[in-house]
PDB file of N, CA and C in Angstrom:
ATOM      1  N   MET N1202      14.459  -7.121  21.427  1.00 46.00           N
ATOM      2  CA  MET N1202      15.546  -6.177  21.301  1.00 46.00           C
ATOM      3  C   MET N1202      15.031  -4.925  20.604  1.00 46.00           C
ATOM      4  N   LEU N1203      15.312  -3.760  21.151  1.00 48.00           N
ATOM      5  CA  LEU N1203      14.894  -2.503  20.563  1.00 48.00           C
ATOM      6  C   LEU N1203      15.909  -2.051  19.530  1.00 48.00           C
ATOM      7  N   HIS N1204      15.409  -1.533  18.457  1.00 49.00           N
ATOM      8  CA  HIS N1204      16.278  -1.017  17.405  1.00 49.00           C
ATOM      9  C   HIS N1204      16.346   0.490  17.537  1.00 49.00           C
ATOM     10  N   ARG N1205      17.536   1.007  17.540  1.00 48.00           N
ATOM     11  CA  ARG N1205      17.717   2.447  17.586  1.00 48.00           C
ATOM     12  C   ARG N1205      17.832   2.930  16.148  1.00 48.00           C
ATOM     13  N   VAL N1206      17.016   3.892  15.807  1.00 47.00           N
ATOM     14  CA  VAL N1206      16.993   4.412  14.447  1.00 47.00           C
ATOM     15  C   VAL N1206      17.594   5.798  14.467  1.00 47.00           C
ATOM     16  N   SER N1207      18.590   6.005  13.638  1.00 49.00           N
ATOM     17  CA  SER N1207      19.247   7.316  13.602  1.00 49.00           C
ATOM     18  C   SER N1207      18.505   8.253  12.670  1.00 49.00           C
ATOM     19  N   GLY N1208      18.648   9.520  12.913  1.00 50.00           N
ATOM     20  CA  GLY N1208      18.055  10.524  12.037  1.00 50.00           C
ATOM     21  C   GLY N1208      16.565  10.680  12.220  1.00 50.00           C
ATOM     22  N   GLY N1209      16.001  10.123  13.268  1.00 51.00           N
ATOM     23  CA  GLY N1209      14.582  10.311  13.526  1.00 51.00           C
ATOM     24  C   GLY N1209      13.666   9.494  12.624  1.00 51.00           C
ATOM     25  N   ARG N1210      14.238   8.620  11.833  1.00 55.00           N
ATOM     26  CA  ARG N1210      13.403   7.806  10.951  1.00 55.00           C
ATOM     27  C   ARG N1210      12.852   6.622  11.706  1.00 55.00           C
ATOM     28  N   ARG N1211      11.617   6.276  11.407  1.00 52.00           N
ATOM     29  CA  ARG N1211      10.989   5.120  12.035  1.00 52.00           C
ATOM     30  C   ARG N1211      11.316   3.880  11.212  1.00 52.00           C
ATOM     31  N   PRO N1212      11.387   2.746  11.866  1.00 58.00           N
ATOM     32  CA  PRO N1212      11.618   1.517  11.090  1.00 58.00           C
ATOM     33  C   PRO N1212      10.443   1.270  10.157  1.00 58.00           C
ATOM     34  N   PRO N1213      10.687   0.636   9.017  1.00 62.00           N
ATOM     35  CA  PRO N1213       9.612   0.390   8.050  1.00 62.00           C
ATOM     36  C   PRO N1213       8.415  -0.331   8.656  1.00 62.00           C
ATOM     37  N   SER N1214       8.646  -1.232   9.602  1.00 69.00           N
ATOM     38  CA  SER N1214       7.521  -1.959  10.184  1.00 69.00           C
ATOM     39  C   SER N1214       6.599  -1.007  10.950  1.00 69.00           C
ATOM     40  N   MET N1215       7.149   0.010  11.604  1.00 69.00           N
ATOM     41  CA  MET N1215       6.327   0.979  12.321  1.00 69.00           C
ATOM     42  C   MET N1215       5.505   1.809  11.344  1.00 69.00           C
ATOM     43  N   LEU N1216       6.123   2.192  10.225  1.00 70.00           N
ATOM     44  CA  LEU N1216       5.395   2.953   9.210  1.00 70.00           C
ATOM     45  C   LEU N1216       4.271   2.124   8.622  1.00 70.00           C
ATOM     46  N   LEU N1217       4.541   0.869   8.371  1.00 70.00           N
ATOM     47  CA  LEU N1217       3.524  -0.021   7.823  1.00 70.00           C
ATOM     48  C   LEU N1217       2.369  -0.175   8.807  1.00 70.00           C
ATOM     49  N   PHE N1218       2.696  -0.356  10.078  1.00 70.00           N
ATOM     50  CA  PHE N1218       1.670  -0.486  11.102  1.00 70.00           C
ATOM     51  C   PHE N1218       0.814   0.773  11.183  1.00 70.00           C
ATOM     52  N   ALA N1219       1.469   1.943  11.155  1.00 74.00           N
ATOM     53  CA  ALA N1219       0.730   3.209  11.217  1.00 74.00           C
ATOM     54  C   ALA N1219      -0.177   3.372  10.006  1.00 74.00           C
ATOM     55  N   LEU N1220       0.329   3.013   8.838  1.00 69.00           N
ATOM     56  CA  LEU N1220      -0.464   3.109   7.614  1.00 69.00           C
ATOM     57  C   LEU N1220      -1.667   2.180   7.667  1.00 69.00           C
ATOM     58  N   LEU N1221      -1.457   0.952   8.113  1.00 68.00           N
ATOM     59  CA  LEU N1221      -2.573   0.011   8.235  1.00 68.00           C
ATOM     60  C   LEU N1221      -3.590   0.483   9.267  1.00 68.00           C
ATOM     61  N   ALA N1222      -3.111   1.091  10.338  1.00 74.00           N
ATOM     62  CA  ALA N1222      -4.012   1.584  11.373  1.00 74.00           C
ATOM     63  C   ALA N1222      -4.919   2.688  10.832  1.00 74.00           C
ATOM     64  N   LEU N1223      -4.442   3.417   9.845  1.00 70.00           N
ATOM     65  CA  LEU N1223      -5.251   4.470   9.241  1.00 70.00           C
ATOM     66  C   LEU N1223      -6.188   3.937   8.164  1.00 70.00           C
ATOM     67  N   ILE N1224      -5.701   3.015   7.365  1.00 72.00           N
ATOM     68  CA  ILE N1224      -6.460   2.532   6.208  1.00 72.00           C
ATOM     69  C   ILE N1224      -7.508   1.491   6.591  1.00 72.00           C
ATOM     70  N   LEU N1225      -7.168   0.571   7.468  1.00 65.00           N
ATOM     71  CA  LEU N1225      -8.054  -0.546   7.776  1.00 65.00           C
ATOM     72  C   LEU N1225      -9.426  -0.126   8.299  1.00 65.00           C
ATOM     73  N   PRO N1226      -9.502   0.769   9.279  1.00 69.00           N
ATOM     74  CA  PRO N1226     -10.847   1.143   9.755  1.00 69.00           C
ATOM     75  C   PRO N1226     -11.706   1.774   8.665  1.00 69.00           C
ATOM     76  N   GLU N1227     -11.098   2.569   7.795  1.00 64.00           N
ATOM     77  CA  GLU N1227     -11.866   3.213   6.723  1.00 64.00           C
ATOM     78  C   GLU N1227     -12.386   2.176   5.740  1.00 64.00           C
ATOM     79  N   SER N1228     -11.557   1.196   5.388  1.00 65.00           N
ATOM     80  CA  SER N1228     -12.022   0.180   4.439  1.00 65.00           C
ATOM     81  C   SER N1228     -13.100  -0.690   5.075  1.00 65.00           C
ATOM     82  N   MET N1229     -12.994  -0.945   6.376  1.00 62.00           N
ATOM     83  CA  MET N1229     -14.029  -1.725   7.057  1.00 62.00           C
ATOM     84  C   MET N1229     -15.328  -0.925   7.113  1.00 62.00           C
ATOM     85  N   ALA N1230     -15.225   0.363   7.379  1.00 68.00           N
ATOM     86  CA  ALA N1230     -16.418   1.212   7.407  1.00 68.00           C
ATOM     87  C   ALA N1230     -17.047   1.268   6.025  1.00 68.00           C
ATOM     88  N   SER N1231     -16.202   1.344   5.005  1.00 74.00           N
ATOM     89  CA  SER N1231     -16.695   1.394   3.633  1.00 74.00           C
ATOM     90  C   SER N1231     -17.423   0.095   3.276  1.00 74.00           C
ATOM     91  N   ALA N1232     -16.873  -1.044   3.693  1.00 76.00           N
ATOM     92  CA  ALA N1232     -17.528  -2.325   3.423  1.00 76.00           C
ATOM     93  C   ALA N1232     -18.861  -2.402   4.161  1.00 76.00           C
ATOM     94  N   GLY N1233     -18.884  -1.931   5.388  1.00 81.00           N
ATOM     95  CA  GLY N1233     -20.130  -1.915   6.148  1.00 81.00           C
ATOM     96  C   GLY N1233     -21.176  -1.032   5.505  1.00 81.00           C
ATOM     97  N   ARG N1234     -20.730   0.108   4.972  1.00 85.00           N
ATOM     98  CA  ARG N1234     -21.632   1.034   4.287  1.00 85.00           C
ATOM     99  C   ARG N1234     -22.202   0.381   3.029  1.00 85.00           C
ATOM    100  N   ARG N1235     -21.346  -0.329   2.285  1.00 87.00           N
ATOM    101  CA  ARG N1235     -21.821  -1.013   1.072  1.00 87.00           C
ATOM    102  C   ARG N1235     -22.851  -2.082   1.422  1.00 87.00           C
ATOM    103  N   ASP N1236     -22.587  -2.838   2.480  1.00 88.00           N
ATOM    104  CA  ASP N1236     -23.544  -3.871   2.911  1.00 88.00           C
ATOM    105  C   ASP N1236     -24.867  -3.238   3.313  1.00 88.00           C
ATOM    106  N   ARG N1237     -24.810  -2.152   4.059  1.00 92.00           N
ATOM    107  CA  ARG N1237     -26.036  -1.464   4.486  1.00 92.00           C
ATOM    108  C   ARG N1237     -26.807  -0.949   3.277  1.00 92.00           C
ATOM    109  N   ASP N1238     -26.083  -0.347   2.322  1.00 90.00           N
ATOM    110  CA  ASP N1238     -26.732   0.165   1.118  1.00 90.00           C
ATOM    111  C   ASP N1238     -27.402  -0.956   0.326  1.00 90.00           C
ATOM    112  N   LEU N1239     -26.722  -2.093   0.230  1.00 90.00           N
ATOM    113  CA  LEU N1239     -27.286  -3.233  -0.503  1.00 90.00           C
ATOM    114  C   LEU N1239     -28.560  -3.738   0.173  1.00 90.00           C
ATOM    115  N   ARG N1240     -28.535  -3.842   1.495  1.00 92.00           N
ATOM    116  CA  ARG N1240     -29.745  -4.271   2.219  1.00 92.00           C
ATOM    117  C   ARG N1240     -30.884  -3.285   2.007  1.00 92.00           C
ATOM    118  N   GLU N1241     -30.575  -1.983   2.084  1.00 92.00           N
ATOM    119  CA  GLU N1241     -31.613  -0.968   1.874  1.00 92.00           C
ATOM    120  C   GLU N1241     -32.167  -1.040   0.458  1.00 92.00           C
ATOM    121  N   ASP N1242     -31.296  -1.235  -0.533  1.00 91.00           N
ATOM    122  CA  ASP N1242     -31.752  -1.326  -1.920  1.00 91.00           C
ATOM    123  C   ASP N1242     -32.657  -2.542  -2.117  1.00 91.00           C
ATOM    124  N   ARG N1243     -32.250  -3.668  -1.554  1.00 91.00           N
ATOM    125  CA  ARG N1243     -33.080  -4.880  -1.674  1.00 91.00           C
ATOM    126  C   ARG N1243     -34.451  -4.661  -1.039  1.00 91.00           C
ATOM    127  N   ALA N1244     -34.445  -4.038   0.145  1.00 93.00           N
ATOM    128  CA  ALA N1244     -35.713  -3.784   0.835  1.00 93.00           C
ATOM    129  C   ALA N1244     -36.593  -2.842   0.012  1.00 93.00           C
ATOM    130  N   THR N1245     -35.987  -1.813  -0.564  1.00 92.00           N
ATOM    131  CA  THR N1245     -36.743  -0.862  -1.381  1.00 92.00           C
ATOM    132  C   THR N1245     -37.357  -1.565  -2.582  1.00 92.00           C
ATOM    133  N   CYS N1246     -36.557  -2.353  -3.284  1.00 93.00           N
ATOM    134  CA  CYS N1246     -37.057  -3.053  -4.466  1.00 93.00           C
ATOM    135  C   CYS N1246     -38.149  -4.059  -4.085  1.00 93.00           C
ATOM    136  N   PHE N1247     -37.968  -4.725  -2.957  1.00 91.00           N
ATOM    137  CA  PHE N1247     -38.982  -5.671  -2.491  1.00 91.00           C
ATOM    138  C   PHE N1247     -40.281  -4.941  -2.174  1.00 91.00           C
ATOM    139  N   GLU N1248     -40.170  -3.753  -1.541  1.00 92.00           N
ATOM    140  CA  GLU N1248     -41.359  -2.952  -1.237  1.00 92.00           C
ATOM    141  C   GLU N1248     -42.059  -2.475  -2.509  1.00 92.00           C
ATOM    142  N   PHE N1249     -41.289  -2.270  -3.569  1.00 90.00           N
ATOM    143  CA  PHE N1249     -41.873  -1.860  -4.847  1.00 90.00           C
ATOM    144  C   PHE N1249     -42.559  -3.020  -5.553  1.00 90.00           C
ATOM    145  N   GLY N1250     -42.404  -4.221  -5.009  1.00 92.00           N
ATOM    146  CA  GLY N1250     -43.070  -5.384  -5.591  1.00 92.00           C
ATOM    147  C   GLY N1250     -42.173  -6.247  -6.450  1.00 92.00           C
ATOM    148  N   ALA N1251     -40.918  -5.879  -6.597  1.00 90.00           N
ATOM    149  CA  ALA N1251     -39.988  -6.686  -7.391  1.00 90.00           C
ATOM    150  C   ALA N1251     -39.490  -7.847  -6.535  1.00 90.00           C
ATOM    151  N   ARG N1252     -39.433  -9.020  -7.126  1.00 92.00           N
ATOM    152  CA  ARG N1252     -38.996 -10.211  -6.401  1.00 92.00           C
ATOM    153  C   ARG N1252     -37.595 -10.612  -6.855  1.00 92.00           C
ATOM    154  N   PRO N1253     -36.754 -11.018  -5.898  1.00 91.00           N
ATOM    155  CA  PRO N1253     -35.386 -11.428  -6.247  1.00 91.00           C
ATOM    156  C   PRO N1253     -35.383 -12.495  -7.338  1.00 91.00           C
ATOM    157  N   GLY N1254     -34.424 -12.363  -8.240  1.00 91.00           N
ATOM    158  CA  GLY N1254     -34.292 -13.318  -9.339  1.00 91.00           C
ATOM    159  C   GLY N1254     -35.048 -12.927 -10.590  1.00 91.00           C
ATOM    160  N   THR N1255     -35.823 -11.837 -10.533  1.00 93.00           N
ATOM    161  CA  THR N1255     -36.575 -11.404 -11.717  1.00 93.00           C
ATOM    162  C   THR N1255     -35.854 -10.246 -12.380  1.00 93.00           C
ATOM    163  N   ALA N1256     -36.194 -10.009 -13.641  1.00 94.00           N
ATOM    164  CA  ALA N1256     -35.605  -8.882 -14.372  1.00 94.00           C
ATOM    165  C   ALA N1256     -36.005  -7.558 -13.713  1.00 94.00           C
ATOM    166  N   GLY N1257     -37.220  -7.481 -13.210  1.00 93.00           N
ATOM    167  CA  GLY N1257     -37.675  -6.263 -12.545  1.00 93.00           C
ATOM    168  C   GLY N1257     -36.852  -5.948 -11.308  1.00 93.00           C
ATOM    169  N   PHE N1258     -36.478  -6.989 -10.570  1.00 91.00           N
ATOM    170  CA  PHE N1258     -35.659  -6.793  -9.375  1.00 91.00           C
ATOM    171  C   PHE N1258     -34.278  -6.278  -9.769  1.00 91.00           C
ATOM    172  N   SER N1259     -33.699  -6.870 -10.819  1.00 92.00           N
ATOM    173  CA  SER N1259     -32.386  -6.427 -11.301  1.00 92.00           C
ATOM    174  C   SER N1259     -32.439  -4.977 -11.760  1.00 92.00           C
ATOM    175  N   ASP N1260     -33.486  -4.641 -12.510  1.00 94.00           N
ATOM    176  CA  ASP N1260     -33.636  -3.261 -12.974  1.00 94.00           C
ATOM    177  C   ASP N1260     -33.774  -2.302 -11.797  1.00 94.00           C
ATOM    178  N   CYS N1261     -34.545  -2.717 -10.795  1.00 94.00           N
ATOM    179  CA  CYS N1261     -34.736  -1.879  -9.613  1.00 94.00           C
ATOM    180  C   CYS N1261     -33.418  -1.687  -8.876  1.00 94.00           C
ATOM    181  N   MET N1262     -32.635  -2.748  -8.716  1.00 93.00           N
ATOM    182  CA  MET N1262     -31.347  -2.643  -8.020  1.00 93.00           C
ATOM    183  C   MET N1262     -30.403  -1.709  -8.772  1.00 93.00           C
ATOM    184  N   LEU N1263     -30.415  -1.815 -10.108  1.00 93.00           N
ATOM    185  CA  LEU N1263     -29.579  -0.912 -10.905  1.00 93.00           C
ATOM    186  C   LEU N1263     -30.038   0.545 -10.754  1.00 93.00           C
ATOM    187  N   ALA N1264     -31.333   0.754 -10.726  1.00 94.00           N
ATOM    188  CA  ALA N1264     -31.863   2.108 -10.551  1.00 94.00           C
ATOM    189  C   ALA N1264     -31.469   2.674  -9.184  1.00 94.00           C
ATOM    190  N   GLN N1265     -31.498   1.824  -8.162  1.00 93.00           N
ATOM    191  CA  GLN N1265     -31.098   2.287  -6.832  1.00 93.00           C
ATOM    192  C   GLN N1265     -29.618   2.673  -6.815  1.00 93.00           C
ATOM    193  N   GLN N1266     -28.791   1.863  -7.479  1.00 92.00           N
ATOM    194  CA  GLN N1266     -27.357   2.173  -7.539  1.00 92.00           C
ATOM    195  C   GLN N1266     -27.117   3.464  -8.319  1.00 92.00           C
ATOM    196  N   ARG N1267     -27.831   3.635  -9.434  1.00 94.00           N
ATOM    197  CA  ARG N1267     -27.701   4.874 -10.209  1.00 94.00           C
ATOM    198  C   ARG N1267     -28.099   6.081  -9.374  1.00 94.00           C
ATOM    199  N   ARG N1268     -29.175   5.934  -8.609  1.00 93.00           N
ATOM    200  CA  ARG N1268     -29.636   7.023  -7.746  1.00 93.00           C
ATOM    201  C   ARG N1268     -28.560   7.383  -6.720  1.00 93.00           C
ATOM    202  N   ARG N1269     -27.960   6.371  -6.113  1.00 91.00           N
ATOM    203  CA  ARG N1269     -26.915   6.603  -5.119  1.00 91.00           C
ATOM    204  C   ARG N1269     -25.675   7.235  -5.765  1.00 91.00           C
ATOM    205  N   ASP N1270     -25.286   6.725  -6.933  1.00 92.00           N
ATOM    206  CA  ASP N1270     -24.129   7.281  -7.639  1.00 92.00           C
ATOM    207  C   ASP N1270     -24.369   8.740  -8.015  1.00 92.00           C
ATOM    208  N   LEU N1271     -25.570   9.049  -8.496  1.00 95.00           N
ATOM    209  CA  LEU N1271     -25.903  10.414  -8.871  1.00 95.00           C
ATOM    210  C   LEU N1271     -25.851  11.337  -7.651  1.00 95.00           C
ATOM    211  N   LYS N1272     -26.342  10.851  -6.533  1.00 93.00           N
ATOM    212  CA  LYS N1272     -26.307  11.631  -5.296  1.00 93.00           C
ATOM    213  C   LYS N1272     -24.858  11.946  -4.895  1.00 93.00           C
ATOM    214  N   LYS N1273     -23.967  10.950  -5.017  1.00 91.00           N
ATOM    215  CA  LYS N1273     -22.548  11.164  -4.696  1.00 91.00           C
ATOM    216  C   LYS N1273     -21.924  12.171  -5.655  1.00 91.00           C
ATOM    217  N   LEU N1274     -22.224  12.031  -6.950  1.00 95.00           N
ATOM    218  CA  LEU N1274     -21.676  12.961  -7.939  1.00 95.00           C
ATOM    219  C   LEU N1274     -22.157  14.387  -7.684  1.00 95.00           C
ATOM    220  N   GLU N1275     -23.426  14.542  -7.332  1.00 96.00           N
ATOM    221  CA  GLU N1275     -23.956  15.870  -7.035  1.00 96.00           C
ATOM    222  C   GLU N1275     -23.257  16.463  -5.816  1.00 96.00           C
ATOM    223  N   SER N1276     -22.983  15.649  -4.823  1.00 94.00           N
ATOM    224  CA  SER N1276     -22.285  16.105  -3.633  1.00 94.00           C
ATOM    225  C   SER N1276     -20.862  16.550  -3.969  1.00 94.00           C
ATOM    226  N   ILE N1277     -20.183  15.764  -4.796  1.00 94.00           N
ATOM    227  CA  ILE N1277     -18.824  16.115  -5.214  1.00 94.00           C
ATOM    228  C   ILE N1277     -18.830  17.420  -6.006  1.00 94.00           C
ATOM    229  N   GLU N1278     -19.789  17.569  -6.903  1.00 96.00           N
ATOM    230  CA  GLU N1278     -19.881  18.792  -7.709  1.00 96.00           C
ATOM    231  C   GLU N1278     -20.185  19.993  -6.833  1.00 96.00           C
ATOM    232  N   ARG N1279     -21.063  19.832  -5.855  1.00 95.00           N
ATOM    233  CA  ARG N1279     -21.372  20.921  -4.926  1.00 95.00           C
ATOM    234  C   ARG N1279     -20.115  21.346  -4.157  1.00 95.00           C
ATOM    235  N   THR N1280     -19.347  20.364  -3.706  1.00 95.00           N
ATOM    236  CA  THR N1280     -18.108  20.642  -2.984  1.00 95.00           C
ATOM    237  C   THR N1280     -17.113  21.368  -3.891  1.00 95.00           C
ATOM    238  N   ARG N1281     -17.016  20.918  -5.138  1.00 94.00           N
ATOM    239  CA  ARG N1281     -16.097  21.567  -6.091  1.00 94.00           C
ATOM    240  C   ARG N1281     -16.498  23.019  -6.323  1.00 94.00           C
ATOM    241  N   MET N1282     -17.801  23.247  -6.484  1.00 95.00           N
ATOM    242  CA  MET N1282     -18.278  24.610  -6.722  1.00 95.00           C
ATOM    243  C   MET N1282     -18.014  25.506  -5.517  1.00 95.00           C
ATOM    244  N   LEU N1283     -18.263  25.004  -4.317  1.00 94.00           N
ATOM    245  CA  LEU N1283     -18.004  25.791  -3.110  1.00 94.00           C
ATOM    246  C   LEU N1283     -16.525  26.105  -2.962  1.00 94.00           C
ATOM    247  N   SER N1284     -15.693  25.142  -3.300  1.00 95.00           N
ATOM    248  CA  SER N1284     -14.245  25.352  -3.250  1.00 95.00           C
ATOM    249  C   SER N1284     -13.824  26.435  -4.239  1.00 95.00           C
ATOM    250  N   GLN N1285     -14.394  26.400  -5.440  1.00 95.00           N
ATOM    251  CA  GLN N1285     -14.075  27.411  -6.447  1.00 95.00           C
ATOM    252  C   GLN N1285     -14.550  28.789  -5.999  1.00 95.00           C
ATOM    253  N   ILE N1286     -15.726  28.872  -5.401  1.00 96.00           N
ATOM    254  CA  ILE N1286     -16.236  30.149  -4.899  1.00 96.00           C
ATOM    255  C   ILE N1286     -15.302  30.702  -3.829  1.00 96.00           C
ATOM    256  N   ALA N1287     -14.843  29.843  -2.924  1.00 95.00           N
ATOM    257  CA  ALA N1287     -13.920  30.282  -1.874  1.00 95.00           C
ATOM    258  C   ALA N1287     -12.605  30.772  -2.473  1.00 95.00           C
ATOM    259  N   LYS N1288     -12.105  30.040  -3.456  1.00 94.00           N
ATOM    260  CA  LYS N1288     -10.857  30.437  -4.117  1.00 94.00           C
ATOM    261  C   LYS N1288     -11.023  31.785  -4.820  1.00 94.00           C
ATOM    262  N   ASP N1289     -12.143  31.942  -5.529  1.00 95.00           N
ATOM    263  CA  ASP N1289     -12.403  33.217  -6.200  1.00 95.00           C
ATOM    264  C   ASP N1289     -12.502  34.360  -5.195  1.00 95.00           C
ATOM    265  N   GLY N1290     -13.106  34.095  -4.033  1.00 95.00           N
ATOM    266  CA  GLY N1290     -13.204  35.112  -2.992  1.00 95.00           C
ATOM    267  C   GLY N1290     -11.842  35.518  -2.472  1.00 95.00           C
ATOM    268  N   GLN N1291     -10.948  34.546  -2.301  1.00 95.00           N
ATOM    269  CA  GLN N1291      -9.595  34.860  -1.853  1.00 95.00           C
ATOM    270  C   GLN N1291      -8.856  35.706  -2.890  1.00 95.00           C
ATOM    271  N   ILE N1292      -9.032  35.373  -4.152  1.00 96.00           N
ATOM    272  CA  ILE N1292      -8.373  36.140  -5.225  1.00 96.00           C
ATOM    273  C   ILE N1292      -8.891  37.573  -5.237  1.00 96.00           C
ATOM    274  N   MET N1293     -10.197  37.733  -5.136  1.00 96.00           N
ATOM    275  CA  MET N1293     -10.779  39.085  -5.142  1.00 96.00           C
ATOM    276  C   MET N1293     -10.319  39.892  -3.925  1.00 96.00           C
ATOM    277  N   THR N1294     -10.236  39.245  -2.770  1.00 95.00           N
ATOM    278  CA  THR N1294      -9.775  39.927  -1.562  1.00 95.00           C
ATOM    279  C   THR N1294      -8.332  40.391  -1.728  1.00 95.00           C
ATOM    280  N   GLU N1295      -7.498  39.529  -2.277  1.00 95.00           N
ATOM    281  CA  GLU N1295      -6.089  39.894  -2.484  1.00 95.00           C
ATOM    282  C   GLU N1295      -5.957  41.011  -3.510  1.00 95.00           C
ATOM    283  N   ARG N1296      -6.752  40.984  -4.563  1.00 96.00           N
ATOM    284  CA  ARG N1296      -6.708  42.071  -5.557  1.00 96.00           C
ATOM    285  C   ARG N1296      -7.129  43.396  -4.938  1.00 96.00           C
ATOM    286  N   ALA N1297      -8.166  43.351  -4.108  1.00 95.00           N
ATOM    287  CA  ALA N1297      -8.618  44.578  -3.439  1.00 95.00           C
ATOM    288  C   ALA N1297      -7.532  45.106  -2.515  1.00 95.00           C
ATOM    289  N   ARG N1298      -6.853  44.210  -1.795  1.00 94.00           N
ATOM    290  CA  ARG N1298      -5.765  44.633  -0.913  1.00 94.00           C
ATOM    291  C   ARG N1298      -4.634  45.266  -1.709  1.00 94.00           C
ATOM    292  N   LEU N1299      -4.279  44.645  -2.843  1.00 95.00           N
ATOM    293  CA  LEU N1299      -3.217  45.204  -3.683  1.00 95.00           C
ATOM    294  C   LEU N1299      -3.606  46.577  -4.230  1.00 95.00           C
ATOM    295  N   ASP N1300      -4.869  46.750  -4.611  1.00 95.00           N
ATOM    296  CA  ASP N1300      -5.334  48.061  -5.085  1.00 95.00           C
ATOM    297  C   ASP N1300      -5.228  49.104  -3.980  1.00 95.00           C
ATOM    298  N   ARG N1301      -5.631  48.755  -2.758  1.00 95.00           N
ATOM    299  CA  ARG N1301      -5.522  49.693  -1.637  1.00 95.00           C
ATOM    300  C   ARG N1301      -4.064  50.049  -1.381  1.00 95.00           C
ATOM    301  N   CYS N1302      -3.182  49.076  -1.497  1.00 95.00           N
ATOM    302  CA  CYS N1302      -1.761  49.324  -1.257  1.00 95.00           C
ATOM    303  C   CYS N1302      -1.134  50.174  -2.367  1.00 95.00           C
ATOM    304  N   ARG N1303      -1.625  50.038  -3.583  1.00 95.00           N
ATOM    305  CA  ARG N1303      -1.117  50.886  -4.667  1.00 95.00           C
ATOM    306  C   ARG N1303      -1.526  52.339  -4.430  1.00 95.00           C
ATOM    307  N   ARG N1304      -2.766  52.516  -3.951  1.00 95.00           N
ATOM    308  CA  ARG N1304      -3.248  53.874  -3.694  1.00 95.00           C
ATOM    309  C   ARG N1304      -2.591  54.495  -2.468  1.00 95.00           C
ATOM    310  N   ASN N1305      -2.348  53.675  -1.454  1.00 94.00           N
ATOM    311  CA  ASN N1305      -1.779  54.200  -0.219  1.00 94.00           C
ATOM    312  C   ASN N1305      -0.819  53.153   0.357  1.00 94.00           C
ATOM    313  N   PRO N1306       0.452  53.221  -0.053  1.00 92.00           N
ATOM    314  CA  PRO N1306       1.432  52.217   0.383  1.00 92.00           C
ATOM    315  C   PRO N1306       1.754  52.272   1.880  1.00 92.00           C
ATOM    316  N   ASP N1307       1.333  53.319   2.551  1.00 93.00           N
ATOM    317  CA  ASP N1307       1.639  53.446   3.983  1.00 93.00           C
ATOM    318  C   ASP N1307       0.641  52.709   4.868  1.00 93.00           C
ATOM    319  N   ARG N1308      -0.350  52.103   4.301  1.00 92.00           N
ATOM    320  CA  ARG N1308      -1.326  51.353   5.103  1.00 92.00           C
ATOM    321  C   ARG N1308      -0.623  50.233   5.853  1.00 92.00           C
ATOM    322  N   ARG N1309      -1.157  49.931   7.020  1.00 91.00           N
ATOM    323  CA  ARG N1309      -0.562  48.877   7.861  1.00 91.00           C
ATOM    324  C   ARG N1309      -0.579  47.529   7.138  1.00 91.00           C
ATOM    325  N   GLU N1310      -1.622  47.218   6.379  1.00 90.00           N
ATOM    326  CA  GLU N1310      -1.714  45.925   5.706  1.00 90.00           C
ATOM    327  C   GLU N1310      -0.732  45.786   4.553  1.00 90.00           C
ATOM    328  N   CYS N1311      -0.106  46.888   4.172  1.00 90.00           N
ATOM    329  CA  CYS N1311       0.814  46.879   3.020  1.00 90.00           C
ATOM    330  C   CYS N1311       2.273  46.728   3.430  1.00 90.00           C
ATOM    331  N   ARG N1312       2.546  46.751   4.681  1.00 82.00           N
ATOM    332  CA  ARG N1312       3.944  46.702   5.149  1.00 82.00           C
ATOM    333  C   ARG N1312       4.503  45.332   5.095  1.00 82.00           C
TER     334      ARG N1312
END
């Protein structure tokens, strides 16, 4: 039986399904990425001569995780800085436009 929903609202089950359809693939991709990273870290530590179950292997795995975390943080900081530069550019552009409009209010951009 079909349910008619008034006011254009979707039934809660449809919203839940849509939300799961968006979230589930990302979480699965994230889990796959974590598994891949773990395999790569183990391989790297093994290539460095550290054997599983030793303190050296644990230290190596921690160093690999720190390296990955630092790389992510640097990427986030780079993105933040670029965003701030873009925002500052927009502010400067708007200030320049306002200055031009104060000097000559008849400009097309000032209307």
